[in-house]
Amino acid sequence: MNSQLKRDIPFLDLKATYTELQKQLDEAYFRVMQSGWYILGSEVEAFEQEWAQYCGAKHCIGVGNGLEALHLILRAFGIGSGDEVIVPANTYIATWLAVSYAGATPVPVEPDPQTYNLDPTRVEELITPRTRAILAVHLYGQTANMTALREIATRRGLVLLEDAAQAHGATWCGIKAGALSDAAGFSFYPGKNLGAFGDAGAVTTNDDAMADQIRVLRNYGSRVKYHNEQKGFNSRLDELQAAILRVKIPVLDEWNQRRKQIAQIYLTELSDVPGLVLPHIDPSADSAWHLFVVQHPERDQLQRRLKENQIGTMIHYPIPPHEQPAYSELGSCLHGKFPIAEHIHRRVLSLPIGPHLSIEDAARVADAVREASWQLASDSTSLQVA
Ligand SMILES: *Cc1c(COP(=O)(O)O)cnc(C)c1O
């Protein structure tokens, strides 16, 4: 009906994150601009302390972005050419690229079909003498089963790592993402739960030696300017992004709480809708609800109908890493070998969620999803009858 009178509900409203905190963010900006110091300075140091404390980790090292955080972790642990790293088959490609960047080989594992996270029961059959690490991803904001993965890693002598890029503030058994493994990589890409206004990332770890190594690696392999101990990298966090992130850490819990409220509305309102599969959260996990991902057998149709209602959605992710041209070298041997991951990729759809989506808009999204799903169900029934 009068759809032209409806307001757009964007998938994510990033500008609203600025508007809510404008005064403090503007102050942070002026403080940095007037300081005359722009890369790796007092703002970065303060941010590193504050983020380590928030996560309950001993160390935090600010770096350029999430991909670099993971890459530098692998380098710091001496993982490289000839080594294998176990990764989820269904993740954002950055997880795999970090392993490739380090010169090692990503070895994909199928997900648990309920939580979408790496399935611990499928890990051991993939361990070879070359396996060095398990790199778990806390996908969509839900922590992976770190109890089971820790048990395997300890027993088999492997490093356990987290890709925590989607899980700021999420917990497993009450412990925060970032403090659940030997080292964790965070991204602060603008759309993440804790987002900068540009690229930014960090590593958290309780390991003194690894923290020290990552500090050296991020800055040209140098401790003292123009003295290069190693062939390092340039992956430094800048003062402006650090100052911005410091404004946002204190509101992260409240913003995550708002996400949870939206998730609760969807879970309640959509609990009995034909064809629709809702997220399942393990009782040991507290999700940061980075994304609210449903499955639908006619995903593209559902997305189109929501778009007609001015509701923005996204697909995380349309193509699994092993089917990307970037990994075509694996294609012939891996295609079709990950039926669970491939099935999920064909069906997932992310509904709008974020700290600035109103309760009313979430209810409107839920209504539209329900209506579209019933329509699609009745269309396919009448098709069968005909
Ligand atoms: C965003 C993301 C990354 C990469 O972070 P960047 O800051 O964009 O480099 C890595 N892994 C996952 C799961 C992500 O969602």
Tab-separated table of N, CA and C and ligand atoms in Angstrom, residues 64-70 91-95 137-139 163-166 185-189 192 199-201 290 317, ligand 1:
chain	number	residue	atom	x	y	z
A	64	GLY	N	46.787	-1.191	12.827
A	64	GLY	CA	46.115	-0.476	11.739
A	64	GLY	C	44.691	-0.915	11.439
A	65	ASN	N	44.410	-2.206	11.579
A	65	ASN	CA	43.075	-2.737	11.265
A	65	ASN	C	42.983	-4.169	11.771
A	66	GLY	N	41.805	-4.786	11.554
A	66	GLY	CA	41.581	-6.128	12.076
A	66	GLY	C	42.405	-7.194	11.369
A	67	LEU	N	42.538	-7.060	10.055
A	67	LEU	CA	43.337	-8.024	9.297
A	67	LEU	C	44.783	-8.023	9.784
A	68	GLU	N	45.339	-6.829	9.997
A	68	GLU	CA	46.716	-6.710	10.482
A	68	GLU	C	46.854	-7.280	11.893
A	69	ALA	N	45.835	-7.086	12.712
A	69	ALA	CA	45.890	-7.619	14.084
A	69	ALA	C	46.103	-9.136	14.026
A	70	LEU	N	45.317	-9.810	13.177
A	70	LEU	CA	45.422	-11.273	13.064
A	70	LEU	C	46.751	-11.679	12.431
A	91	THR	N	33.310	-17.594	7.281
A	91	THR	CA	33.750	-16.402	7.992
A	91	THR	C	33.984	-15.329	6.951
A	92	TYR	N	34.188	-14.099	7.426
A	92	TYR	CA	34.646	-13.060	6.515
A	92	TYR	C	36.051	-13.439	6.055
A	93	ILE	N	36.348	-13.165	4.803
A	93	ILE	CA	37.592	-13.663	4.193
A	93	ILE	C	38.852	-13.173	4.916
A	94	ALA	N	38.750	-12.086	5.688
A	94	ALA	CA	39.928	-11.553	6.399
A	94	ALA	C	40.578	-12.607	7.295
A	95	THR	N	39.769	-13.473	7.901
A	95	THR	CA	40.319	-14.519	8.774
A	95	THR	C	41.307	-15.382	7.983
A	137	VAL	N	36.564	-17.822	15.194
A	137	VAL	CA	35.901	-16.535	14.938
A	137	VAL	C	34.632	-16.498	15.782
A	138	HIS	N	34.393	-15.389	16.439
A	138	HIS	CA	33.132	-15.229	17.182
A	138	HIS	C	32.133	-14.603	16.209
A	139	LEU	N	31.532	-15.457	15.364
A	139	LEU	CA	30.781	-14.949	14.219
A	139	LEU	C	29.453	-14.305	14.624
A	163	ASP	N	39.523	-14.490	16.446
A	163	ASP	CA	39.162	-13.359	15.595
A	163	ASP	C	37.927	-12.752	16.269
A	164	ALA	N	38.166	-11.669	17.022
A	164	ALA	CA	37.098	-11.057	17.825
A	164	ALA	C	36.531	-9.808	17.154
A	165	ALA	N	36.699	-9.724	15.829
A	165	ALA	CA	36.306	-8.513	15.092
A	165	ALA	C	34.817	-8.209	15.173
A	166	GLN	N	33.999	-9.223	15.509
A	166	GLN	CA	32.550	-8.992	15.577
A	166	GLN	C	32.021	-9.137	16.999
A	185	GLY	N	42.455	-10.848	17.922
A	185	GLY	CA	42.500	-9.694	17.025
A	185	GLY	C	41.150	-9.009	16.991
A	186	PHE	N	41.163	-7.685	17.139
A	186	PHE	CA	39.940	-6.875	17.035
A	186	PHE	C	40.035	-5.962	15.820
A	187	SER	N	38.891	-5.709	15.214
A	187	SER	CA	38.765	-4.657	14.204
A	187	SER	C	37.883	-3.561	14.786
A	188	PHE	N	38.234	-2.328	14.483
A	188	PHE	CA	37.361	-1.200	14.856
A	188	PHE	C	36.878	-0.467	13.608
A	189	TYR	N	36.708	-1.223	12.550
A	189	TYR	CA	36.066	-0.722	11.321
A	189	TYR	C	34.748	-0.043	11.743
A	192	LYS	N	31.606	-1.915	13.143
A	192	LYS	CA	31.690	-2.918	14.215
A	192	LYS	C	31.045	-2.370	15.501
A	199	ASP	N	39.952	3.253	9.633
A	199	ASP	CA	40.430	1.907	9.952
A	199	ASP	C	41.178	1.912	11.278
A	200	ALA	N	41.000	0.854	12.042
A	200	ALA	CA	41.736	0.697	13.299
A	200	ALA	C	41.576	-0.748	13.764
A	201	GLY	N	42.524	-1.211	14.562
A	201	GLY	CA	42.452	-2.577	15.086
A	201	GLY	C	43.301	-2.701	16.337
A	290	HIS	N	26.377	-8.420	17.054
A	290	HIS	CA	26.908	-7.591	15.965
A	290	HIS	C	25.954	-7.639	14.774
A	317	TYR	N	27.687	-14.174	4.639
A	317	TYR	CA	28.298	-13.555	3.464
A	317	TYR	C	27.779	-14.297	2.248
B	1	LIG	C1	35.757	-6.953	10.034
B	1	LIG	C2	36.367	-8.284	10.170
B	1	LIG	C3	37.753	-8.496	10.020
B	1	LIG	C4	38.700	-7.495	9.447
B	1	LIG	O1	38.752	-6.274	10.028
B	1	LIG	P1	39.318	-5.017	9.196
B	1	LIG	O2	39.477	-3.983	10.244
B	1	LIG	O3	38.339	-4.681	8.152
B	1	LIG	O4	40.639	-5.417	8.617
B	1	LIG	C5	38.252	-9.743	10.305
B	1	LIG	N1	37.462	-10.764	10.676
B	1	LIG	C6	36.129	-10.606	10.799
B	1	LIG	C7	35.312	-11.782	11.233
B	1	LIG	C8	35.535	-9.378	10.543
B	1	LIG	O5	34.216	-9.248	10.640
